[in-house]
Coordinates of C-alpha atoms and ligand atoms in Angstrom, one line a residue:
M1 CA 3.5 -24.8 -18.8
S2 CA 6.9 -23.3 -19.0
G3 CA 7.6 -20.3 -21.3
A4 CA 4.0 -19.0 -21.2
P5 CA 3.7 -15.4 -19.8
V6 CA 2.2 -14.4 -16.6
V7 CA -0.9 -12.3 -17.4
V8 CA -1.4 -9.4 -15.0
V9 CA -4.9 -7.9 -15.3
G10 CA -5.2 -4.2 -14.5
A11 CA -2.5 -1.6 -15.4
G12 CA -3.0 0.6 -12.4
P13 CA -0.1 1.1 -10.0
V14 CA -0.5 -2.3 -8.4
G15 CA -0.7 -4.2 -11.6
T16 CA 2.1 -2.3 -13.3
T17 CA 4.3 -2.8 -10.2
A18 CA 3.5 -6.5 -10.3
A19 CA 4.5 -6.6 -14.0
L20 CA 7.8 -4.9 -13.2
L21 CA 8.6 -7.2 -10.3
L22 CA 7.8 -10.3 -12.3
A23 CA 9.8 -9.1 -15.3
R24 CA 12.8 -8.4 -13.0
R25 CA 12.6 -12.0 -12.0
G26 CA 12.9 -13.1 -15.6
L27 CA 9.3 -13.8 -16.4
E28 CA 7.5 -12.7 -19.6
V29 CA 4.5 -10.6 -18.7
V30 CA 1.4 -9.6 -20.5
L31 CA -0.3 -6.6 -18.9
L32 CA -3.9 -6.2 -19.8
D33 CA -6.2 -3.3 -19.1
R34 CA -9.8 -2.8 -20.0
R35 CA -9.3 1.0 -20.4
S36 CA -8.1 2.2 -23.7
R37 CA -6.1 5.0 -22.0
P38 CA -4.5 5.5 -18.6
H39 CA -6.6 6.9 -15.9
D40 CA -5.8 10.6 -15.6
L41 CA -7.6 11.4 -12.3
P42 CA -5.9 11.3 -8.9
R43 CA -7.0 8.6 -6.5
A44 CA -4.4 7.4 -4.0
V45 CA -2.3 10.2 -2.6
H46 CA -0.2 8.6 0.1
L47 CA 2.4 5.8 0.5
D48 CA 4.5 4.8 3.5
D49 CA 8.1 3.7 3.5
E50 CA 7.1 0.0 3.8
A51 CA 5.3 0.2 0.4
L52 CA 8.3 2.0 -1.0
R53 CA 10.2 -1.3 -0.6
A54 CA 8.1 -2.7 -3.4
L55 CA 8.7 0.3 -5.6
A56 CA 12.4 0.0 -4.9
D57 CA 12.5 -3.6 -6.0
A58 CA 10.5 -2.6 -9.1
G59 CA 13.3 0.0 -9.8
V60 CA 11.3 3.2 -9.4
A61 CA 12.0 4.3 -5.8
D62 CA 14.3 7.2 -6.9
G63 CA 11.7 8.3 -9.5
F64 CA 9.0 8.2 -6.8
L65 CA 11.0 10.4 -4.4
A66 CA 11.5 12.9 -7.2
L67 CA 7.8 13.2 -7.8
S68 CA 6.5 13.0 -4.2
R69 CA 7.0 15.0 -1.1
P70 CA 7.5 14.0 2.6
M71 CA 4.3 14.2 4.7
A72 CA 4.4 15.4 8.3
G73 CA 1.8 13.1 9.8
L74 CA -1.8 13.1 10.9
R75 CA -3.3 16.0 12.9
L76 CA -6.7 15.5 14.5
L77 CA -8.7 18.7 14.9
D78 CA -12.0 19.4 16.6
A79 CA -14.9 21.4 15.0
G80 CA -13.2 24.6 16.0
Q81 CA -9.9 23.5 14.3
R82 CA -8.1 23.1 17.6
T83 CA -5.6 20.2 17.7
L84 CA -6.8 17.1 19.6
A85 CA -3.9 14.9 18.8
E86 CA -1.0 14.6 16.4
F87 CA 0.8 11.5 15.0
R88 CA 4.1 12.6 13.5
R89 CA 5.9 11.0 10.6
E90 CA 9.6 11.2 10.1
P91 CA 10.1 13.5 7.1
G92 CA 13.9 12.7 6.8
A93 CA 15.3 9.3 6.3
G94 CA 13.4 6.8 8.6
R95 CA 14.5 3.2 9.3
H96 CA 14.0 2.3 5.6
G97 CA 16.0 5.3 4.4
W98 CA 13.1 7.3 3.0
P99 CA 10.5 9.6 4.6
Q100 CA 8.0 7.5 6.6
A101 CA 5.1 9.0 4.7
S102 CA 5.0 10.6 1.2
M103 CA 2.3 12.4 -0.8
F104 CA 2.1 12.1 -4.5
H105 CA -0.2 12.8 -7.5
Q106 CA -1.3 9.3 -8.8
P107 CA -1.1 10.2 -12.5
D108 CA 2.6 11.1 -11.9
L109 CA 3.2 7.7 -10.3
E110 CA 1.5 5.9 -13.2
E111 CA 3.5 7.8 -15.7
L112 CA 6.7 6.8 -13.9
L113 CA 5.6 3.2 -13.8
R114 CA 4.7 3.2 -17.5
A115 CA 8.1 4.6 -18.4
A116 CA 9.8 1.8 -16.3
V117 CA 7.7 -0.8 -18.2
D118 CA 8.8 0.7 -21.6
R119 CA 12.4 0.4 -20.4
A120 CA 12.1 -3.0 -18.8
G121 CA 11.5 -5.2 -21.8
G122 CA 9.6 -8.5 -21.5
I123 CA 6.3 -6.8 -20.7
A124 CA 3.7 -6.6 -23.4
V125 CA 1.0 -4.0 -22.6
H126 CA -2.5 -4.3 -24.2
R127 CA -5.0 -1.6 -23.5
G128 CA -8.7 -1.8 -24.4
A129 CA -8.4 -5.5 -23.5
E130 CA -11.2 -6.9 -21.3
V131 CA -10.9 -10.3 -19.7
V132 CA -14.2 -12.2 -20.2
G133 CA -13.3 -15.6 -19.1
L134 CA -10.6 -17.9 -17.7
T135 CA -10.1 -21.6 -18.4
E136 CA -7.8 -23.4 -16.1
A137 CA -5.7 -26.4 -16.9
D138 CA -2.9 -28.1 -15.0
R139 CA -0.3 -25.3 -14.5
S140 CA -1.7 -23.0 -17.1
V141 CA -4.7 -20.7 -17.6
T142 CA -6.2 -19.6 -20.8
V143 CA -7.4 -16.0 -20.6
H144 CA -10.2 -15.1 -22.9
V145 CA -9.9 -11.4 -23.9
R146 CA -12.2 -9.1 -25.8
D147 CA -10.7 -6.1 -27.5
G148 CA -12.1 -2.6 -28.1
S149 CA -13.6 -3.7 -31.5
G150 CA -15.5 -6.7 -29.9
G151 CA -13.1 -9.3 -31.3
C152 CA -12.0 -12.1 -29.0
R153 CA -8.7 -13.9 -28.6
D154 CA -7.0 -16.2 -26.1
V155 CA -3.8 -15.8 -24.2
V156 CA -2.3 -18.9 -22.6
A157 CA -0.7 -17.9 -19.3
S158 CA 1.4 -19.7 -16.8
A159 CA -0.5 -17.7 -14.1
V160 CA -2.9 -14.8 -13.8
V161 CA -2.7 -12.0 -11.3
G162 CA -5.9 -10.0 -10.9
C163 CA -5.0 -6.4 -10.0
D164 CA -8.2 -5.1 -11.7
G165 CA -9.5 -3.0 -8.8
A166 CA -12.6 -2.7 -6.8
H167 CA -14.8 -4.0 -9.6
S168 CA -12.5 -6.8 -10.4
T169 CA -13.5 -9.3 -13.1
V170 CA -10.9 -11.8 -12.1
R171 CA -12.3 -11.9 -8.6
G172 CA -15.7 -12.9 -9.9
L173 CA -14.2 -15.4 -12.3
L174 CA -12.2 -17.2 -9.6
G175 CA -15.4 -17.4 -7.5
A176 CA -14.4 -15.0 -4.7
R177 CA -16.7 -12.5 -2.9
M178 CA -16.0 -9.5 -0.9
R179 CA -16.8 -9.7 2.8
D180 CA -17.7 -6.6 4.8
L181 CA -15.6 -5.6 7.8
G182 CA -17.6 -2.5 8.4
R183 CA -20.4 -0.3 7.2
P184 CA -20.0 1.7 4.0
D185 CA -19.6 5.4 4.4
R186 CA -20.4 8.1 1.8
W187 CA -17.9 10.9 1.3
L188 CA -17.4 13.8 -1.0
V189 CA -13.9 13.9 -2.4
V190 CA -12.6 17.1 -4.0
D191 CA -9.3 17.6 -5.8
L192 CA -8.1 21.2 -5.8
R193 CA -5.4 23.4 -7.3
A194 CA -4.5 26.6 -5.5
P195 CA -3.3 29.7 -7.3
A196 CA -0.8 30.3 -4.5
P197 CA 0.7 27.9 -1.9
L198 CA -1.7 27.6 1.1
P199 CA -0.1 28.2 4.5
V200 CA -1.1 24.8 5.9
W201 CA 0.7 22.2 8.0
P202 CA 2.3 19.8 5.5
G203 CA 0.3 16.8 6.8
V204 CA -3.1 15.3 6.9
H205 CA -5.7 17.3 8.8
Q206 CA -8.5 15.2 10.1
V207 CA -11.5 17.2 11.4
C208 CA -13.1 15.0 14.0
D209 CA -16.5 16.8 14.0
P210 CA -19.3 14.3 14.1
A211 CA -21.6 16.9 12.5
R212 CA -19.2 17.2 9.5
A213 CA -16.2 14.9 9.5
A214 CA -13.7 16.2 7.0
T215 CA -10.1 15.7 5.8
F216 CA -7.8 18.2 4.2
M217 CA -4.2 17.5 2.9
P218 CA -1.6 19.1 0.7
V219 CA -0.7 16.7 -2.1
T220 CA 2.2 17.9 -4.3
G221 CA 2.9 21.2 -5.9
D222 CA -0.3 23.3 -6.1
R223 CA -2.6 20.2 -5.5
Y224 CA -4.7 19.7 -2.4
R225 CA -7.4 17.2 -1.5
F226 CA -10.5 17.9 0.6
E227 CA -12.9 15.2 1.8
A228 CA -16.2 15.5 3.7
R229 CA -18.6 12.9 5.0
L230 CA -22.0 13.1 3.5
R231 CA -25.0 13.1 5.8
P232 CA -27.8 10.7 5.2
G233 CA -29.8 11.8 2.2
E234 CA -27.2 14.4 1.2
T235 CA -25.5 14.3 -2.3
A236 CA -22.2 15.5 -3.5
A237 CA -24.1 18.3 -5.4
D238 CA -25.5 19.5 -2.1
L239 CA -22.0 20.4 -0.9
T240 CA -20.4 21.6 -4.1
G241 CA -22.5 24.7 -4.7
P242 CA -20.1 27.7 -4.6
A243 CA -21.3 29.1 -1.2
T244 CA -21.3 25.7 0.6
L245 CA -17.9 24.6 -0.8
H246 CA -16.5 28.1 0.0
A247 CA -17.6 27.7 3.7
L248 CA -16.2 24.1 3.9
L249 CA -12.8 25.1 2.4
A250 CA -12.4 28.4 4.2
P251 CA -10.9 26.9 7.4
F252 CA -8.0 25.7 5.4
G253 CA -7.6 28.9 3.4
A254 CA -8.6 26.9 0.2
Q255 CA -11.8 28.7 -0.7
D256 CA -10.3 30.2 -3.9
A257 CA -8.8 27.0 -5.1
E258 CA -9.9 25.6 -8.5
V259 CA -11.9 22.4 -8.2
V260 CA -10.3 19.8 -10.5
R261 CA -13.0 17.3 -9.7
A262 CA -15.6 16.6 -7.1
A263 CA -17.1 13.2 -6.7
E264 CA -19.0 11.0 -4.3
Y265 CA -17.1 8.0 -3.0
V266 CA -18.3 5.1 -0.9
Y267 CA -15.6 4.2 1.6
R268 CA -15.7 0.5 2.1
A269 CA -14.1 -1.9 4.5
Q270 CA -14.0 -5.2 2.6
V271 CA -11.7 -8.2 2.1
A272 CA -12.2 -11.0 -0.4
D273 CA -13.0 -14.4 1.0
R274 CA -10.7 -16.2 -1.5
W275 CA -7.4 -14.9 -3.0
R276 CA -6.4 -17.8 -5.2
R277 CA -7.7 -20.6 -7.3
G278 CA -4.9 -22.7 -8.8
R279 CA -2.7 -20.3 -10.7
V280 CA -5.2 -17.4 -10.6
L281 CA -4.5 -14.9 -7.8
L282 CA -5.8 -11.6 -6.6
A283 CA -4.0 -8.5 -5.3
G284 CA -4.7 -4.9 -4.6
D285 CA -8.2 -3.4 -4.5
A286 CA -9.4 -6.6 -6.2
A287 CA -8.7 -8.3 -2.9
H288 CA -9.4 -5.6 -0.3
L289 CA -10.9 -2.1 0.0
T290 CA -10.1 0.1 2.9
P291 CA -11.4 3.3 4.3
P292 CA -8.6 5.9 3.7
F293 CA -8.2 7.0 7.3
V294 CA -4.6 5.6 7.5
G295 CA -3.8 6.1 3.9
Q296 CA -3.0 2.4 3.3
G297 CA -5.1 1.5 0.3
L298 CA -2.4 1.5 -2.4
G299 CA 0.4 0.4 0.1
L300 CA -1.5 -2.8 0.9
G301 CA -1.7 -3.6 -2.8
L302 CA 2.0 -2.9 -3.5
R303 CA 2.9 -5.1 -0.6
D304 CA 0.6 -7.9 -1.9
V305 CA 2.5 -8.0 -5.2
H306 CA 5.9 -7.5 -3.6
Q307 CA 5.3 -10.7 -1.5
L308 CA 3.7 -12.5 -4.4
A309 CA 6.2 -11.9 -7.2
W310 CA 9.1 -14.0 -5.9
K311 CA 6.8 -16.8 -4.9
L312 CA 5.1 -16.8 -8.4
A313 CA 8.5 -16.6 -10.1
A314 CA 9.7 -19.6 -8.1
V315 CA 6.6 -21.7 -8.8
V316 CA 6.4 -20.8 -12.6
A317 CA 10.1 -21.7 -12.9
G318 CA 9.5 -25.0 -11.3
A319 CA 11.9 -24.2 -8.4
A320 CA 9.1 -24.5 -5.9
G321 CA 5.9 -26.5 -5.6
E322 CA 2.4 -25.2 -6.1
E323 CA 1.9 -25.1 -2.3
L324 CA 4.0 -22.0 -2.1
L325 CA 1.1 -20.1 -3.7
D326 CA -1.1 -21.2 -0.8
T327 CA 0.9 -18.8 1.4
H328 CA -0.3 -15.8 -0.7
Q329 CA -3.8 -15.8 0.8
A330 CA -2.6 -17.3 4.1
E331 CA -0.2 -14.4 4.7
R332 CA -1.9 -11.5 2.9
R333 CA -5.5 -11.9 3.9
P334 CA -5.1 -11.8 7.7
H335 CA -2.7 -8.8 7.2
A336 CA -5.2 -7.0 5.0
R337 CA -8.1 -7.8 7.4
A338 CA -6.0 -6.4 10.3
L339 CA -5.2 -3.2 8.5
V340 CA -8.7 -2.6 7.1
R341 CA -10.1 -3.2 10.6
L342 CA -7.5 -0.8 12.0
A343 CA -8.5 1.9 9.4
A344 CA -12.2 1.4 10.1
L345 CA -11.6 1.5 13.9
L346 CA -9.4 4.7 13.7
G347 CA -12.0 6.2 11.4
R348 CA -14.7 5.6 14.0
L349 CA -12.6 6.8 16.8
M350 CA -11.7 10.0 14.9
T351 CA -15.0 10.8 13.3
G352 CA -17.7 8.6 14.6
G353 CA -20.5 9.0 17.2
G354 CA -23.1 11.7 17.4
A355 CA -22.8 15.2 18.9
A356 CA -22.3 13.6 22.4
A357 CA -19.1 11.9 21.1
A358 CA -17.2 15.2 20.6
P359 CA -16.5 16.1 24.2
A360 CA -15.1 12.6 24.9
R361 CA -13.0 12.4 21.8
R362 CA -9.8 13.6 23.4
A363 CA -10.0 10.8 26.0
V364 CA -10.9 8.2 23.4
L365 CA -7.9 9.2 21.2
A366 CA -5.6 9.0 24.3
A367 CA -6.6 5.3 24.5
V368 CA -5.1 4.8 21.0
G369 CA -1.7 4.6 22.7
R370 CA -2.8 1.7 24.9
V371 CA -3.9 -0.6 22.1
P372 CA -0.6 -2.2 20.7
A373 CA -1.6 -2.5 17.0
L374 CA -3.0 1.0 17.0
A375 CA 0.0 2.4 18.9
A376 CA 2.5 0.7 16.5
Y377 CA 0.7 2.2 13.6
A378 CA -0.1 5.6 15.1
T379 CA 3.3 6.3 16.6
D380 CA 5.7 4.3 14.4
S381 CA 3.8 3.9 11.1
R382 CA 4.3 0.1 11.3
T383 CA 1.7 -2.1 9.6
P384 CA 0.7 -5.4 11.3
A385 CA 3.3 -8.2 11.2
L386 CA 2.5 -11.2 9.0
R387 CA 1.1 -14.1 10.9
G388 CA 3.1 -17.3 11.6
G389 CA 3.1 -19.9 8.8
P390 CA 5.4 -22.0 6.6
L391 CA 7.3 -18.8 5.6
V392 CA 7.1 -16.9 8.9
D393 CA 8.3 -18.5 12.1
R394 CA 7.1 -16.5 15.0
R395 CA 8.2 -18.9 17.7
G396 CA 10.5 -17.9 20.4
R397 CA 11.1 -14.5 22.0
A398 CA 12.9 -13.0 19.0
G399 CA 10.5 -14.6 16.5
R400 CA 7.5 -13.1 18.2
R401 CA 9.1 -9.6 18.0
L402 CA 10.6 -9.6 14.5
A403 CA 9.3 -12.4 12.3
G404 CA 6.7 -11.2 9.8
T405 CA 8.0 -7.6 9.9
L406 CA 10.4 -5.9 7.5
V407 CA 14.1 -5.8 8.1
P408 CA 15.2 -2.1 8.2
R409 CA 16.7 -0.9 4.9
A410 CA 19.6 0.5 6.9
R411 CA 22.6 2.4 5.6
V412 CA 25.6 0.0 5.5
R413 CA 29.1 -0.1 4.2
A414 CA 30.0 -3.4 2.5
D415 CA 32.8 -4.4 0.2
G416 CA 34.2 -0.8 0.5
R417 CA 31.1 0.9 -0.7
D418 CA 28.3 2.9 1.0
C419 CA 24.9 1.4 0.2
R420 CA 21.7 0.1 1.8
L421 CA 21.2 -3.3 3.3
D422 CA 18.9 -4.3 0.4
D423 CA 21.8 -3.9 -2.0
V424 CA 23.7 -6.5 0.0
L425 CA 20.7 -8.8 0.5
G426 CA 20.1 -9.1 -3.3
A427 CA 17.1 -10.7 -4.8
G428 CA 17.0 -14.0 -2.9
P429 CA 16.8 -15.2 0.7
A430 CA 19.6 -14.0 3.1
V431 CA 20.7 -14.4 6.7
L432 CA 21.8 -11.5 8.8
T433 CA 23.9 -12.4 11.8
A434 CA 25.4 -10.2 14.6
G435 CA 28.4 -11.7 16.4
D436 CA 31.5 -10.3 18.1
G437 CA 30.6 -6.8 17.1
V438 CA 30.5 -7.8 13.4
L439 CA 27.4 -8.0 11.2
T440 CA 27.4 -10.4 8.4
V441 CA 25.0 -11.2 5.5
E442 CA 25.0 -14.6 3.9
T443 CA 23.4 -14.9 0.5
G444 CA 23.6 -18.1 -1.6
G445 CA 26.8 -19.2 0.1
R446 CA 28.5 -15.8 -0.1
R447 CA 29.4 -14.1 3.2
T448 CA 29.7 -10.3 3.4
E449 CA 30.7 -8.2 6.4
V450 CA 28.6 -5.1 6.7
D451 CA 29.3 -2.0 8.7
D452 CA 26.1 -0.7 10.3
V453 CA 26.8 3.0 9.6
D454 CA 24.0 4.5 11.8
G455 CA 23.6 1.6 14.2
V456 CA 20.1 1.0 13.0
L457 CA 20.5 -2.7 12.5
T458 CA 22.3 -3.2 15.8
A459 CA 19.6 -1.3 17.7
W460 CA 16.8 -3.2 15.8
L461 CA 18.4 -6.6 16.6
R462 CA 18.9 -5.7 20.2
A463 CA 15.3 -4.5 20.6
G464 CA 14.1 -7.7 19.0
R465 CA 16.4 -9.8 21.3
A466 CA 17.9 -11.4 18.2
T467 CA 21.4 -12.2 16.9
T468 CA 20.3 -14.0 13.7
V469 CA 17.5 -13.2 11.3
A470 CA 16.5 -15.0 8.1
V471 CA 15.2 -12.6 5.5
R472 CA 12.9 -13.5 2.6
P473 CA 13.3 -12.0 -0.9
D474 CA 10.6 -9.5 -0.1
R475 CA 12.6 -8.3 3.0
V476 CA 10.2 -9.9 5.4
V477 CA 11.9 -11.5 8.4
R478 CA 11.2 -15.2 8.1
S479 CA 12.7 -16.2 11.5
A480 CA 14.7 -14.6 14.2
S481 CA 16.7 -16.1 17.1
Ligands
LIG501 O1 -0.9 7.7 9.2 C1 -0.3 8.1 8.2 O2 0.9 8.3 8.1 C2 -1.2 8.3 6.9 C3 -2.2 9.3 7.2 C4 -3.1 9.5 6.1 C5 -2.7 9.6 4.8 C6 -3.6 9.8 3.7 C7 -4.9 10.0 4.0 C8 -5.4 9.9 5.3 O3 -6.7 10.1 5.6 C9 -4.5 9.7 6.3

C-alpha cells in the first residue's frame, strides 16, 4: 500500500524519535498518543553516546548536548559511603565525539523532540488518540483509533510501530507477551530540586548496602534523583515522612532539597516474546523493560528505532522485501535480552544478598572485570554487539571483533572540510577501507578519501584486525575483513 503513512503509536522519546527518523527517510508519519498532553514528569535521566547516534540522525544531537550535562560514571559505595569501585565515563569527546554518558531532564528532551517534529514536516501528531484495534491486510494495517470524546476513526497505515511503553496496547494487539528475565524489585524514586548546588561527585552513586540499597545522582541544573529499594511490606509512604527522608538524603547533603515527586516503581527485567507481526512492530519499553542499574532503558529504545527506521523505509518504498523486517526481532531481541540480563546481574552484584553479602562485595565486584560482557560495559560503556545474521556477518577474526558494533563517529577531514565520519557515510550503506596509509569511504559509487584526524579509526581498525568494514545506514558494522 504505497503512499499510506507509517503510524507510530506513543509520542514519548522513542516514538517521537522514530517519527523523525522515518520522516527524514521521506515517509509520511502519523504519531498517535493516548495522552491529551505531554508527560511532564521526569523518568529517564541518562543516555550513552551510542544512543546519541540515533538522536543525531533524527537531527537533535546538538540540541540534546545543550540541555544535558556529561556524567562522570558510576561509583559504588558501601553502607558507610566508602568507595568500593568506580567505573569512569569519558566526560570529553569519546570515540563517538560526545561525552560517553550524559544526564538530562526528560521533559526537556521531549520538548526538543516536539520542536523538531514541528519543524520536520510530514509528521501529523494526534493526542488523546487511543489505539483500540488493528486490522492487517497484505502490506497495510488499518488502525482503529478512539479520540478523547469517544468517537472512533480508522487510519490506513503502511506499517505500525508500537512505541507505547510498558503498558503497550500494540503489544497486546499483535499477540506478544512479556517474558521475565528476573524478579521484580520495588523501589522508591524521588525527584528533587536543591536550593543550592550540592557538592557531590558528578556521577551516579550506587549505595551497595543490602539493608537499604540506594542510588543518588545529579541530573541537570538544580535537579537530583534519589532511589531506595523498598523492603518487603514497606510502602513509599513509609520512607517519605520528613524525618525518614531527611535521614536517607543526608549522606548526599540533599536533606533540604524540595521533593518534586516521590513514587513507588517496580523495576522489571522483561523482554517481549514477539516483536513483529506482518507490518506491526514493537520498539522501546513496549518490547523490553530493564532495571535502571546501567541506565540503558531509553538508550535501548532509541537504538531499536534507529535500526528499524531504515529497514522500514526500504520495505515500505518497495526497495526491499518483507523479510528485511524479520531482522528487527532477530537483531534487537537478543541484544535487549543481553542488556537487560546485564543490568539485572549488575544490580544483583551491586545491591543483592543479605547482610552476609556486604563483606564479600568488594571481591565480587572485582570479578566484574573478568566477565567480558560486563567488563566491556563497565569499563568502556559498550553495549553487546548484535548477533550474526543476514545483516551482520560475524565470521572471521575481524568479523568476530567488529561486526555488530558501531563504527566510531570519528573526527575526519574530507573534501577539504572538518566533519565527523557520519557526515561522509551519509544515510545509506557505506564501505570504509584502509590501504597504503589512506582511508577511503565508498557510498553509492562515490569514493571519498578521509583524513583520520585523531587516529581513532586507524586504531579501531587495527584493534579489530580489519582493513575493510561495511557499515549499515544505522552505523552498525555489517562485516569486517
Ligand atoms: O554505566 C553508566 O554509564 C550508566 C550508569 C547509570 C546511569 C543512570 C542510572 C544508573 O543507575 C546508572
